């Protein structure tokens, strides 16, 4: 499914990725806010196509451009027992506090939170976790 949104003219490049962090209060009265804020908060998106349509914007210098985006998968550590390609799981973030660990970003990924229903796209690899050796890195949608 194609997702349409608006992004600042200076950021409108195919392949650019961004996290949608939610609406800004200065945009409450804008007639285009429905198009700008139709994405899921906290998720990463990638621009796949840029349309010719431009609009003026109070927030972005140079206005905004209509773009097509797609939601990007998230790499995260999940239990081996849940790691079946195509399965739908309820994600649970690790409670590990080892910030220096090589897998910290996979145990605490941006764009997904405990309780989210996600689909396991594929298994990327194993972890060498010293706290829980029953984890794998998976691509989640």
N, CA, C and O atoms as a MOPAC input file, in Angstrom:
PM7 MOZYME 1SCF
protein

 N      0.84100 1    -1.17700 1     0.00000 1
 C      0.00000 1     0.00000 1     0.00000 1
 C      0.89000 1     1.24600 1     0.00000 1
 O      1.82300 1     1.34900 1     0.79700 1
 N      0.60200 1     2.16800 1    -0.88000 1
 C      1.35700 1     3.39900 1    -0.97800 1
 C      0.88900 1     4.37300 1     0.10100 1
 O     -0.31000 1     4.59800 1     0.26600 1
 N      1.83500 1     4.94300 1     0.82500 1
 C      1.52800 1     5.97100 1     1.81800 1
 C      1.98700 1     7.30900 1     1.26600 1
 O      3.11200 1     7.44400 1     0.78400 1
 N      1.11000 1     8.29000 1     1.34200 1
 C      1.41400 1     9.63000 1     0.86300 1
 C      1.54200 1    10.54600 1     2.07400 1
 O      0.73600 1    10.47800 1     3.00300 1
 N      2.56100 1    11.40400 1     2.05700 1
 C      2.71800 1    12.38000 1     3.13000 1
 C      3.42400 1    13.60800 1     2.55700 1
 O      3.75500 1    13.65700 1     1.37200 1
 N      3.64200 1    14.57400 1     3.40100 1
 C      4.36700 1    15.78200 1     3.01700 1
 C      5.65800 1    15.84100 1     3.81000 1
 O      5.69900 1    15.47600 1     4.98400 1
 N      6.72000 1    16.30900 1     3.15000 1
 C      8.00800 1    16.43700 1     3.83400 1
 C      8.68500 1    17.70500 1     3.32400 1
 O      8.45300 1    18.13300 1     2.19300 1
 N      9.51300 1    18.29100 1     4.15900 1
 C     10.20800 1    19.51400 1     3.77700 1
 C     10.94900 1    19.36500 1     2.46500 1
 O     11.56600 1    18.33200 1     2.20300 1
 N     10.88800 1    20.40100 1     1.64000 1
 C     11.53700 1    20.38800 1     0.32800 1
 C     13.00300 1    19.96900 1     0.42700 1
 O     13.49100 1    19.23800 1    -0.43400 1
 N     13.70300 1    20.41500 1     1.45400 1
 C     15.12800 1    20.09300 1     1.60500 1
 C     15.37900 1    18.63000 1     1.97000 1
 O     16.48500 1    18.12900 1     1.76600 1
 N     14.38100 1    17.94500 1     2.50000 1
 C     14.53200 1    16.53800 1     2.87800 1
 C     13.96100 1    15.58000 1     1.82600 1
 O     14.12700 1    14.36600 1     1.94300 1
 N     13.29700 1    16.11100 1     0.81400 1
 C     12.59400 1    15.28600 1    -0.17300 1
 C     13.56200 1    14.71400 1    -1.20800 1
 O     13.75100 1    15.27800 1    -2.28600 1
 N     14.16600 1    13.58300 1    -0.85400 1
 C     15.06500 1    12.85800 1    -1.75700 1
 C     14.74900 1    11.37100 1    -1.65500 1
 O     14.57900 1    10.83800 1    -0.55800 1
 N     14.67400 1    10.71600 1    -2.79000 1
 C     14.40000 1     9.27500 1    -2.79500 1
 C     15.47900 1     8.56300 1    -1.99100 1
 O     16.66900 1     8.82900 1    -2.15700 1
 N     15.05600 1     7.66800 1    -1.12900 1
 C     15.98100 1     6.91600 1    -0.28600 1
 C     16.17200 1     7.52100 1     1.09500 1
 O     16.64700 1     6.84200 1     2.00500 1
 N     15.80800 1     8.78800 1     1.26800 1
 C     15.91400 1     9.40000 1     2.60100 1
 C     15.00600 1     8.67000 1     3.57600 1
 O     13.87400 1     8.31300 1     3.25000 1
 N     15.52100 1     8.45900 1     4.76600 1
 C     14.74800 1     7.81500 1     5.82900 1
 C     14.52800 1     8.80300 1     6.95000 1
 O     15.35300 1     9.68100 1     7.19900 1
 N     13.39900 1     8.64700 1     7.62500 1
 C     13.08800 1     9.52600 1     8.73900 1
 C     12.15900 1     8.81800 1     9.71300 1
 O     11.40800 1     7.91500 1     9.34400 1
 N     12.23100 1     9.24900 1    10.96200 1
 C     11.29300 1     8.79300 1    11.98600 1
 C     10.18400 1     9.82400 1    12.08500 1
 O     10.45200 1    11.01900 1    12.21400 1
 N      8.94600 1     9.37100 1    12.02500 1
 C      7.83200 1    10.29400 1    12.22700 1
 C      7.61300 1    10.40800 1    13.73300 1
 O      7.23600 1     9.44300 1    14.39800 1
 N      7.85700 1    11.59800 1    14.25000 1
 C      7.79400 1    11.80300 1    15.69400 1
 C      6.46900 1    12.39300 1    16.16900 1
 O      6.30200 1    12.64600 1    17.36200 1
 N      5.53800 1    12.61400 1    15.26500 1
 C      4.21500 1    13.10400 1    15.64300 1
 C      3.99800 1    14.54300 1    15.23000 1
 O      4.91100 1    15.21100 1    14.74500 1
 N      2.78000 1    15.01100 1    15.42900 1
 C      2.41800 1    16.36300 1    15.00100 1
 C      3.05900 1    17.45100 1    15.85100 1
 O      3.36100 1    17.25100 1    17.02800 1
 N      3.25900 1    18.60500 1    15.22500 1
 C      3.76800 1    19.77800 1    15.93200 1
 C      2.58500 1    20.67500 1    16.26600 1
 O      1.63100 1    20.77000 1    15.49400 1
 N      2.64900 1    21.32400 1    17.40500 1
 C      1.54400 1    22.18100 1    17.82200 1
 C      1.33500 1    23.35200 1    16.87600 1
 O      0.20900 1    23.82900 1    16.73800 1
 N      2.38500 1    23.82600 1    16.22500 1
 C      2.25200 1    24.95400 1    15.29600 1
 C      1.46300 1    24.57600 1    14.04400 1
 O      1.12800 1    25.45100 1    13.24600 1
 N      1.16100 1    23.30000 1    13.85700 1
 C      0.46100 1    22.84100 1    12.65800 1
 C     -1.03700 1    22.61100 1    12.88700 1
 O     -1.73500 1    22.15800 1    11.97900 1
 N     -1.52900 1    22.91300 1    14.06700 1
 C     -2.93500 1    22.62800 1    14.40500 1
 C     -3.93500 1    23.20300 1    13.42100 1
 O     -4.93600 1    22.55600 1    13.11200 1
 N     -3.68500 1    24.40500 1    12.92200 1
 C     -4.64500 1    25.09000 1    12.06100 1
 C     -4.40100 1    24.84900 1    10.57200 1
 O     -5.16900 1    25.33900 1     9.74400 1
 N     -3.37400 1    24.12200 1    10.21800 1
 C     -3.03300 1    23.91300 1     8.80500 1
 C     -4.06800 1    23.01600 1     8.12200 1
 O     -4.48800 1    22.00100 1     8.67800 1
 N     -4.46800 1    23.39900 1     6.92200 1
 C     -5.45500 1    22.61200 1     6.17300 1
 C     -4.87400 1    21.29600 1     5.64500 1
 O     -5.63100 1    20.41400 1     5.23800 1
 N     -3.55100 1    21.14900 1     5.64400 1
 C     -2.89900 1    19.93900 1     5.13300 1
 C     -2.44700 1    18.98100 1     6.22300 1
 O     -1.80400 1    17.97300 1     5.93100 1
 N     -2.77500 1    19.28100 1     7.48000 1
 C     -2.26800 1    18.46500 1     8.59100 1
 C     -2.66200 1    16.99600 1     8.48500 1
 O     -1.93200 1    16.12700 1     8.95900 1
 N     -3.79800 1    16.71100 1     7.87500 1
 C     -4.22200 1    15.31400 1     7.71800 1
 C     -3.27200 1    14.50600 1     6.85300 1
 O     -3.10800 1    13.30400 1     7.05800 1
 N     -2.64500 1    15.16500 1     5.88500 1
 C     -1.69000 1    14.48300 1     5.00700 1
 C     -0.33800 1    14.35100 1     5.70900 1
 O      0.33200 1    13.32500 1     5.59200 1
 N      0.05300 1    15.38800 1     6.43200 1
 C      1.33900 1    15.36500 1     7.14100 1
 C      1.35800 1    14.33900 1     8.27300 1
 O      2.37900 1    13.69600 1     8.51600 1
 N      0.24200 1    14.19100 1     8.95300 1
 C      0.23200 1    13.40300 1    10.18700 1
 C     -0.49000 1    12.07000 1    10.04900 1
 O     -1.07200 1    11.58100 1    11.01600 1
 N     -0.45900 1    11.47800 1     8.85900 1
 C     -1.13800 1    10.20600 1     8.64600 1
 C     -0.22600 1     8.99200 1     8.85200 1
 O     -0.60900 1     7.86400 1     8.54100 1
 N      0.97200 1     9.22700 1     9.37500 1
 C      1.92300 1     8.13800 1     9.61100 1
 C      1.86900 1     7.70800 1    11.07400 1
 O      1.31200 1     8.41400 1    11.91600 1
 N      2.45100 1     6.54700 1    11.37100 1
 C      2.50400 1     6.05100 1    12.74600 1
 C      3.65100 1     6.70900 1    13.49100 1
 O      4.79200 1     6.71600 1    13.03000 1
 N      3.33000 1     7.25300 1    14.63600 1
 C      4.33700 1     7.93300 1    15.44800 1
 C      5.40700 1     6.95100 1    15.92300 1
 O      5.09800 1     5.84100 1    16.35600 1
 N      6.68100 1     7.38100 1    15.83400 1
 C      7.80300 1     6.56500 1    16.28800 1
 C      8.30500 1     5.55700 1    15.27300 1
 O      9.23700 1     4.81100 1    15.57300 1
 N      7.73000 1     5.50700 1    14.09200 1
 C      8.14100 1     4.54400 1    13.07000 1
 C      9.07200 1     5.18100 1    12.04400 1
 O      9.03500 1     6.38900 1    11.81000 1
 N      9.91400 1     4.33000 1    11.43400 1
 C     10.83000 1     4.80000 1    10.39500 1
 C     10.19000 1     4.58700 1     9.03100 1
 O      9.56700 1     3.55900 1     8.76600 1
 N     10.36400 1     5.59700 1     8.16600 1
 C      9.85200 1     5.56200 1     6.80800 1
 C     10.96400 1     5.91000 1     5.83000 1
 O     11.91800 1     6.60800 1     6.17400 1
 N     10.82600 1     5.41100 1     4.60300 1
 C     11.76600 1     5.73400 1     3.54700 1
 C     10.99300 1     6.32200 1     2.37000 1
 O      9.93900 1     5.81200 1     1.99200 1
 N     11.52600 1     7.39700 1     1.79800 1
 C     10.88900 1     8.03200 1     0.64800 1
 C     11.16800 1     7.19100 1    -0.58900 1
 O     12.32100 1     6.91500 1    -0.92100 1
 N     10.08800 1     6.78400 1    -1.27200 1
 C     10.23500 1     5.93100 1    -2.45000 1
 C      9.94400 1     6.66600 1    -3.75000 1
 O     10.37600 1     6.23400 1    -4.81900 1
 N      9.21300 1     7.77500 1    -3.66500 1
 C      8.87700 1     8.53300 1    -4.86600 1
 C      8.56200 1     9.97500 1    -4.47200 1
 O      8.02600 1    10.23100 1    -3.39400 1
 N      8.89400 1    10.89500 1    -5.33900 1
 C      8.63300 1    12.31600 1    -5.09400 1
 C      7.69800 1    12.81200 1    -6.18500 1
 O      7.95200 1    12.61600 1    -7.37400 1
 N      6.62800 1    13.44900 1    -5.77300 1
 C      5.67300 1    13.99300 1    -6.73400 1
 C      5.97500 1    15.46100 1    -7.00100 1
 O      6.71600 1    16.09800 1    -6.25200 1
 N      5.40200 1    15.98700 1    -8.05900 1
 C      5.65800 1    17.37100 1    -8.44800 1
 C      4.97100 1    18.39600 1    -7.55400 1
 O      5.37600 1    19.55800 1    -7.52900 1
 N      3.95100 1    17.99000 1    -6.83000 1
 C      3.15100 1    18.92700 1    -6.04700 1
 C      3.91300 1    19.46700 1    -4.84400 1
 O      4.47300 1    18.71300 1    -4.04800 1
 N      3.91800 1    20.81400 1    -4.73200 1
 C      4.55200 1    21.50200 1    -3.60200 1
 C      3.49300 1    22.35600 1    -2.90700 1
 O      2.51900 1    22.78400 1    -3.52500 1
 N      3.70100 1    22.59600 1    -1.60500 1
 C      2.80200 1    23.44800 1    -0.82800 1
 C      3.63600 1    24.36500 1     0.05700 1
 O      4.75400 1    24.02600 1     0.44500 1
 N      3.08100 1    25.52100 1     0.36700 1
 C      3.69700 1    26.42100 1     1.33900 1
 C      3.55700 1    25.78200 1     2.72100 1
 O      2.63600 1    25.00400 1     2.96800 1
 N      4.48400 1    26.12200 1     3.61200 1
 C      4.46800 1    25.55000 1     4.96000 1
 C      5.03300 1    26.54800 1     5.95000 1
 O      6.02900 1    27.21800 1     5.67600 1
 N      4.38800 1    26.64200 1     7.10600 1
 C      4.83800 1    27.54700 1     8.17300 1
 C      6.11100 1    27.02500 1     8.85200 1
 O      6.88500 1    27.80600 1     9.40600 1
 N      6.32200 1    25.72200 1     8.80900 1
 C      7.42300 1    25.09100 1     9.53700 1
 C      8.67900 1    24.93500 1     8.67600 1
 O      9.79000 1    25.19100 1     9.13900 1
 N      8.49900 1    24.51700 1     7.43400 1
 C      9.63300 1    24.19900 1     6.56000 1
 C      9.95500 1    25.34700 1     5.60500 1
 O      9.09800 1    25.78300 1     4.83700 1
 N     11.19100 1    25.83000 1     5.65800 1
 C     11.64900 1    26.82300 1     4.67600 1
 C     11.61500 1    26.17400 1     3.29600 1
 O     12.07800 1    25.04700 1     3.12300 1
 N     11.08300 1    26.86800 1     2.34400 1
 C     11.01000 1    26.32000 1     0.99200 1
 C      9.77400 1    25.48400 1     0.75700 1
 O      9.59100 1    24.95900 1    -0.34100 1
 N      8.91300 1    25.34400 1     1.76400 1
 C      7.67400 1    24.58600 1     1.61100 1
 C      7.86000 1    23.08900 1     1.78000 1
 O      8.90800 1    22.61000 1     2.21600 1
 N      6.80100 1    22.36300 1     1.41800 1
 C      6.80800 1    20.89800 1     1.52900 1
 C      6.48000 1    20.28600 1     0.18500 1
 O      5.85700 1    20.90800 1    -0.67500 1
 N      6.91300 1    19.05800 1     0.03200 1
 C      6.71400 1    18.31400 1    -1.20900 1
 C      5.89300 1    17.06500 1    -0.88400 1
 O      6.04900 1    16.46700 1     0.18100 1
 N      5.01100 1    16.67600 1    -1.82300 1
 C      4.24700 1    15.43900 1    -1.68900 1
 C      5.17400 1    14.28500 1    -2.03900 1
 O      5.81000 1    14.28600 1    -3.09300 1
 N      5.24700 1    13.29600 1    -1.14400 1
 C      6.11100 1    12.13700 1    -1.36200 1
 C      5.36000 1    10.85000 1    -1.05100 1
 O      4.38700 1    10.84600 1    -0.29700 1
 N      5.82600 1     9.77100 1    -1.64000 1
 C      5.35100 1     8.43100 1    -1.30600 1
 C      6.39800 1     7.80900 1    -0.39700 1
 O      7.59700 1     7.92600 1    -0.64600 1
 N      5.94000 1     7.15100 1     0.65100 1
 C      6.85900 1     6.53200 1     1.60000 1
 C      6.43600 1     5.09700 1     1.87800 1
 O      5.30400 1     4.69600 1     1.60800 1
 N      7.36800 1     4.34600 1     2.41800 1
 C      7.03400 1     3.00400 1     2.90400 1
 C      7.63800 1     2.83200 1     4.28700 1
 O      8.71800 1     3.34300 1     4.58600 1
 N      6.91900 1     2.10600 1     5.11500 1
 C      7.38900 1     1.83400 1     6.47000 1
 C      8.55800 1     0.85900 1     6.38200 1
 O      8.48600 1    -0.14900 1     5.67800 1
 N      9.62800 1     1.16700 1     7.09900 1
 C     10.81600 1     0.32100 1     7.08700 1
 C     10.72900 1    -0.72500 1     8.20100 1
 O     10.20100 1    -0.45200 1     9.27900 1
 N     11.24800 1    -1.91900 1     7.93100 1
 C     11.29300 1    -2.93100 1     8.98100 1
 C     12.28700 1    -2.53600 1    10.07500 1
 O     13.16800 1    -1.70200 1     9.86500 1
 N     12.12400 1    -3.14800 1    11.23100 1
 C     12.97200 1    -2.86800 1    12.38900 1
 C     13.76600 1    -4.12800 1    12.70700 1
 O     13.20900 1    -5.22600 1    12.73200 1
 N     15.07400 1    -3.97500 1    12.95200 1
 C     15.88300 1    -5.10000 1    13.42300 1
 C     15.81300 1    -5.12900 1    14.93200 1
 O     16.07600 1    -4.12300 1    15.59200 1
 N     15.45500 1    -6.28900 1    15.48500 1
 C     15.30100 1    -6.40100 1    16.93600 1
 C     15.64100 1    -7.80700 1    17.41000 1
 O     15.51100 1    -8.78000 1    16.66700 1
 N     16.07700 1    -7.89400 1    18.65500 1
 C     16.31400 1    -9.19300 1    19.27700 1
 C     14.98800 1    -9.74800 1    19.77100 1
 O     14.20900 1    -9.06200 1    20.43200 1
 N     14.75500 1   -11.01000 1    19.43000 1
 C     13.56300 1   -11.70300 1    19.91200 1
 C     13.97600 1   -13.09700 1    20.36800 1
 O     15.02800 1   -13.59200 1    19.96500 1
 N     13.15700 1   -13.73700 1    21.20800 1
 C     13.48000 1   -15.10200 1    21.64000 1
 C     13.49600 1   -16.07700 1    20.46500 1
 O     12.68200 1   -15.96500 1    19.54800 1
 N     14.42500 1   -17.03400 1    20.49700 1
 C     14.53200 1   -18.03900 1    19.43100 1
 C     13.20000 1   -18.74700 1    19.21200 1
 O     12.84200 1   -19.04700 1    18.07300 1
 N     12.47000 1   -19.01600 1    20.27800 1
 C     11.20800 1   -19.77200 1    20.16500 1
 C     10.14600 1   -18.99800 1    19.38000 1
 O      9.20600 1   -19.60300 1    18.86400 1
 N     10.27700 1   -17.67500 1    19.28000 1
 C      9.32800 1   -16.84100 1    18.52500 1
 C      9.79800 1   -16.57400 1    17.10600 1
 O      9.07300 1   -15.97400 1    16.31200 1
 N     10.99400 1   -17.01300 1    16.78600 1
 C     11.64900 1   -16.62900 1    15.53100 1
 C     11.27800 1   -17.55600 1    14.38200 1
 O     12.10100 1   -18.34100 1    13.91100 1
 N     10.05200 1   -17.45600 1    13.94600 1
 C      9.59900 1   -18.23100 1    12.79500 1
 C      9.15700 1   -17.24200 1    11.72200 1
 O      8.25500 1   -16.43700 1    11.95400 1
 N      9.78100 1   -17.29600 1    10.56200 1
 C      9.45500 1   -16.36600 1     9.48500 1
 C      7.96600 1   -16.41000 1     9.17800 1
 O      7.38600 1   -17.48400 1     9.02400 1
 N      7.35900 1   -15.24700 1     9.09000 1
 C      5.93800 1   -15.13500 1     8.79100 1
 C      5.03600 1   -15.13600 1    10.00600 1
 O      3.84700 1   -14.84100 1     9.89000 1
 N      5.57600 1   -15.46400 1    11.17400 1
 C      4.72700 1   -15.49800 1    12.36500 1
 C      4.46700 1   -14.08700 1    12.89600 1
 O      5.30000 1   -13.19200 1    12.75700 1
 N      3.30300 1   -13.91300 1    13.50100 1
 C      2.94500 1   -12.64700 1    14.13400 1
 C      3.16400 1   -12.82400 1    15.62600 1
 O      2.63800 1   -13.75300 1    16.23900 1
 N      3.95300 1   -11.91400 1    16.20800 1
 C      4.26100 1   -12.00800 1    17.63300 1
 C      3.94600 1   -10.68100 1    18.31200 1
 O      3.80700 1    -9.64700 1    17.65900 1
 N      3.83900 1   -10.73200 1    19.61200 1
 C      3.72600 1    -9.51500 1    20.40700 1
 C      5.12600 1    -9.20500 1    20.90100 1
 O      5.71200 1    -9.97200 1    21.66500 1
 N      5.65900 1    -8.06500 1    20.45600 1
 C      7.03200 1    -7.71000 1    20.78900 1
 C      7.16300 1    -7.35000 1    22.26100 1
 O      6.30000 1    -6.68700 1    22.83600 1
 N      8.26200 1    -7.80100 1    22.85900 1
 C      8.58700 1    -7.45400 1    24.23200 1
 C     10.03600 1    -7.00200 1    24.28900 1
 O     10.95300 1    -7.76100 1    23.97600 1
 N     10.22800 1    -5.74100 1    24.69700 1
 C     11.57400 1    -5.18400 1    24.77400 1
 C     12.35800 1    -5.84400 1    25.89800 1
 O     11.80800 1    -6.18000 1    26.94700 1
 N     13.64500 1    -6.02000 1    25.66000 1
 C     14.53000 1    -6.60200 1    26.66000 1
 C     14.64400 1    -5.69300 1    27.87600 1
 O     14.60100 1    -4.46800 1    27.75600 1
 N     14.79000 1    -6.30000 1    29.03700 1
 C     14.99000 1    -5.49800 1    30.25400 1
 C     16.47300 1    -5.42500 1    30.62100 1
 O     16.83400 1    -5.04500 1    31.73500 1
 N     17.31800 1    -5.79400 1    29.66600 1
 C     18.75900 1    -5.75900 1    29.88700 1
 C     19.23500 1    -4.31600 1    30.03500 1
 O     18.79400 1    -3.43500 1    29.29800 1
 N     20.11400 1    -4.08200 1    30.96400 1
 C     20.62600 1    -2.73600 1    31.19800 1
 C     22.07000 1    -2.54400 1    30.75600 1
 O     22.70700 1    -1.57200 1    31.16100 1
 N     22.59500 1    -3.43500 1    29.94800 1
 C     23.99600 1    -3.36900 1    29.52600 1
 C     24.15400 1    -2.44800 1    28.31400 1
 O     24.18500 1    -2.91300 1    27.17400 1
 N     24.25300 1    -1.14900 1    28.56500 1
 C     24.30000 1    -0.16000 1    27.48400 1
 C     25.51800 1    -0.30300 1    26.57500 1
 O     25.46300 1     0.13400 1    25.42600 1
 N     26.59100 1    -0.88400 1    27.03400 1
 C     27.79200 1    -1.05000 1    26.23400 1
 C     27.76200 1    -2.26600 1    25.32700 1
 O     28.70400 1    -2.49600 1    24.56800 1
 N     26.70800 1    -3.03500 1    25.39400 1
 C     26.58900 1    -4.27000 1    24.60700 1
 C     26.48700 1    -3.94700 1    23.11700 1
 O     25.88700 1    -2.94500 1    22.72900 1
 N     27.07900 1    -4.80800 1    22.28700 1
 C     27.02100 1    -4.64200 1    20.83300 1
 C     25.59100 1    -4.73400 1    20.28700 1
 O     25.31600 1    -4.24200 1    19.19300 1
 N     24.69300 1    -5.35200 1    21.02900 1
 C     23.31900 1    -5.55800 1    20.55900 1
 C     22.32000 1    -4.62400 1    21.23300 1
 O     21.11300 1    -4.83500 1    21.11700 1
 N     22.79300 1    -3.60100 1    21.93000 1
 C     21.89000 1    -2.68300 1    22.64200 1
 C     20.80200 1    -2.14100 1    21.70000 1
 O     19.62600 1    -2.11800 1    22.06300 1
 N     21.18800 1    -1.70900 1    20.50600 1
 C     20.22600 1    -1.12100 1    19.57400 1
 C     19.19900 1    -2.14400 1    19.10200 1
 O     18.09700 1    -1.76700 1    18.70300 1
 N     19.53700 1    -3.42600 1    19.13900 1
 C     18.58800 1    -4.46600 1    18.74200 1
 C     17.67200 1    -4.86700 1    19.90000 1
 O     16.53800 1    -5.29000 1    19.67600 1
 N     18.14800 1    -4.73800 1    21.10600 1
 C     17.32100 1    -5.05500 1    22.28000 1
 C     16.40800 1    -3.88600 1    22.65700 1
 O     15.40300 1    -4.07100 1    23.34300 1
 N     16.76500 1    -2.68300 1    22.20200 1
 C     15.97800 1    -1.47400 1    22.49600 1
 C     15.79700 1    -0.68700 1    21.19600 1
 O     16.24900 1     0.45400 1    21.10000 1
 N     15.14200 1    -1.28400 1    20.19700 1
 C     15.05800 1    -0.64200 1    18.88300 1
 C     14.12500 1     0.57500 1    18.87900 1
 O     13.12900 1     0.61300 1    19.60100 1
 N     14.46300 1     1.54400 1    18.06600 1
 C     13.59100 1     2.70400 1    17.87000 1
 C     12.53200 1     2.30900 1    16.85200 1
 O     12.83900 1     1.67200 1    15.84400 1
 N     11.30900 1     2.67900 1    17.11200 1
 C     10.23900 1     2.42000 1    16.16200 1
 C      9.38000 1     1.22300 1    16.50000 1
 O      8.48600 1     0.86800 1    15.73100 1
 N      9.62700 1     0.60500 1    17.61400 1
 C      8.81700 1    -0.51900 1    18.06900 1
 C      8.84100 1    -0.51800 1    19.58800 1
 O      9.84100 1    -0.14900 1    20.20300 1
 N      7.73200 1    -0.93400 1    20.18800 1
 C      7.67000 1    -0.92500 1    21.64900 1
 C      6.96000 1    -2.17100 1    22.15700 1
 O      6.27200 1    -2.86100 1    21.40600 1
 N      7.13800 1    -2.44300 1    23.42900 1
 C      6.49700 1    -3.58700 1    24.05000 1
 C      4.98700 1    -3.53800 1    23.82000 1
 O      4.34400 1    -2.50700 1    24.01200 1
 N      4.44700 1    -4.67000 1    23.40600 1
 C      3.01900 1    -4.77700 1    23.15500 1
 C      2.62800 1    -4.65200 1    21.68900 1
 O      1.50400 1    -4.99400 1    21.32200 1
 N      3.54300 1    -4.16400 1    20.83600 1
 C      3.24900 1    -4.04300 1    19.40600 1
 C      3.13300 1    -5.42900 1    18.78200 1
 O      3.93300 1    -6.31600 1    19.07800 1
 N      2.14500 1    -5.61200 1    17.92600 1
 C      2.02000 1    -6.83400 1    17.13200 1
 C      2.87100 1    -6.64300 1    15.88700 1
 O      2.68900 1    -5.67400 1    15.15000 1
 N      3.79700 1    -7.56000 1    15.64900 1
 C      4.71400 1    -7.45800 1    14.51800 1
 C      4.80500 1    -8.80200 1    13.80000 1
 O      4.53200 1    -9.85700 1    14.37300 1
 N      5.19600 1    -8.73100 1    12.53400 1
 C      5.41000 1    -9.94500 1    11.75300 1
 C      6.91100 1   -10.16700 1    11.60000 1
 O      7.64700 1    -9.23600 1    11.27400 1
 N      7.36100 1   -11.38100 1    11.83200 1
 C      8.76600 1   -11.73600 1    11.67300 1
 C      9.00900 1   -11.96800 1    10.18500 1
 O      8.55300 1   -12.96500 1     9.62500 1
 N      9.73400 1   -11.03900 1     9.54400 1
 C     10.02200 1   -11.15400 1     8.10600 1
 C     11.08300 1   -12.21000 1     7.85600 1
 O     10.90600 1   -13.10300 1     7.02800 1
 N     12.19000 1   -12.09800 1     8.58000 1
 C     13.25500 1   -13.08000 1     8.44500 1
 C     14.20600 1   -12.97100 1     9.62500 1
 O     14.19500 1   -11.99300 1    10.37300 1
 N     15.02300 1   -13.99700 1     9.77100 1
 C     16.01200 1   -14.04100 1    10.84500 1
 C     17.33500 1   -13.57500 1    10.25400 1
 O     17.81900 1   -14.13800 1     9.27200 1
 N     17.92000 1   -12.53600 1    10.86100 1
 C     19.15100 1   -11.93600 1    10.35400 1
 C     20.38100 1   -12.65600 1    10.89300 1
 O     21.35900 1   -12.85100 1    10.17100 1
 N     20.32800 1   -13.05000 1    12.16300 1
 C     21.48700 1   -13.72100 1    12.73400 1
 C     21.32500 1   -14.01100 1    14.20900 1
 O     20.29300 1   -13.72700 1    14.81700 1
 N     22.37900 1   -14.58500 1    14.76500 1
 C     22.40400 1   -14.93400 1    16.18400 1
 C     23.01500 1   -13.78700 1    16.98200 1
 O     23.64300 1   -12.88900 1    16.42100 1
 N     22.82500 1   -13.83000 1    18.27700 1
 C     23.48000 1   -12.85800 1    19.15100 1
 C     24.49000 1   -13.59800 1    20.01900 1
 O     24.42400 1   -14.81600 1    20.18400 1
 N     25.40800 1   -12.84600 1    20.55800 1
 C     26.34600 1   -13.40300 1    21.52600 1
 C     26.03600 1   -12.80000 1    22.89200 1
 O     26.93400 1   -12.44000 1    23.65300 1
 N     24.74000 1   -12.70100 1    23.18100 1
 C     24.26800 1   -12.08000 1    24.41500 1
 C     24.76200 1   -12.85700 1    25.63300 1
 O     24.63500 1   -14.08000 1    25.70400 1
 N     25.32400 1   -12.12400 1    26.58100 1
 C     25.83300 1   -12.75100 1    27.79700 1
 C     24.76300 1   -12.83000 1    28.88900 1
 O     24.96800 1   -13.47700 1    29.91600 1
 N     23.62700 1   -12.17300 1    28.66600 1
 C     22.53500 1   -12.19800 1    29.64300 1
 C     21.49400 1   -13.24500 1    29.27600 1
 O     21.00500 1   -13.97300 1    30.14000 1
 N     21.15600 1   -13.32100 1    27.98600 1
 C     20.14300 1   -14.25600 1    27.51300 1
 C     20.62000 1   -14.85500 1    26.20000 1
 O     20.57900 1   -14.19600 1    25.16000 1
 N     21.07100 1   -16.09500 1    26.24600 1
 C     21.63400 1   -16.71000 1    25.04000 1
 C     20.53500 1   -17.33200 1    24.14700 1
 O     20.85300 1   -18.04600 1    23.19600 1
 N     19.28400 1   -17.07300 1    24.43700 1
 C     18.19500 1   -17.58800 1    23.62600 1
 C     17.58600 1   -16.51400 1    22.73000 1
 O     16.38300 1   -16.53500 1    22.47200 1
 N     18.40500 1   -15.57700 1    22.25500 1
 C     17.91800 1   -14.49500 1    21.41200 1
 C     18.51500 1   -14.56600 1    20.01500 1
 O     19.64400 1   -15.01900 1    19.82700 1
 N     17.73100 1   -14.10700 1    19.03100 1
 C     18.21100 1   -13.95300 1    17.65700 1
 C     17.82100 1   -12.55200 1    17.19200 1
 O     16.92800 1   -11.92200 1    17.75900 1
 N     18.49800 1   -12.08200 1    16.16300 1
 C     18.14900 1   -10.79100 1    15.56800 1
 C     17.22700 1   -11.07400 1    14.39200 1
 O     17.55300 1   -11.85000 1    13.49400 1
 N     16.05900 1   -10.42000 1    14.42200 1
 C     15.06100 1   -10.62000 1    13.37700 1
 C     14.64300 1    -9.29300 1    12.76200 1
 O     14.72300 1    -8.24200 1    13.39700 1
 N     14.20000 1    -9.36500 1    11.52100 1
 C     13.63600 1    -8.20800 1    10.83400 1
 C     12.12400 1    -8.26200 1    11.06500 1
 O     11.45700 1    -9.22600 1    10.69000 1
 N     11.59900 1    -7.20100 1    11.69400 1
 C     10.17900 1    -7.16300 1    12.07100 1
 C      9.43500 1    -6.10100 1    11.28200 1
 O      9.94800 1    -5.00400 1    11.05800 1
 N      8.22500 1    -6.43200 1    10.86300 1
 C      7.36700 1    -5.47700 1    10.14600 1
 C      6.20400 1    -5.08200 1    11.03900 1
 O      5.35700 1    -4.28600 1    10.63400 1

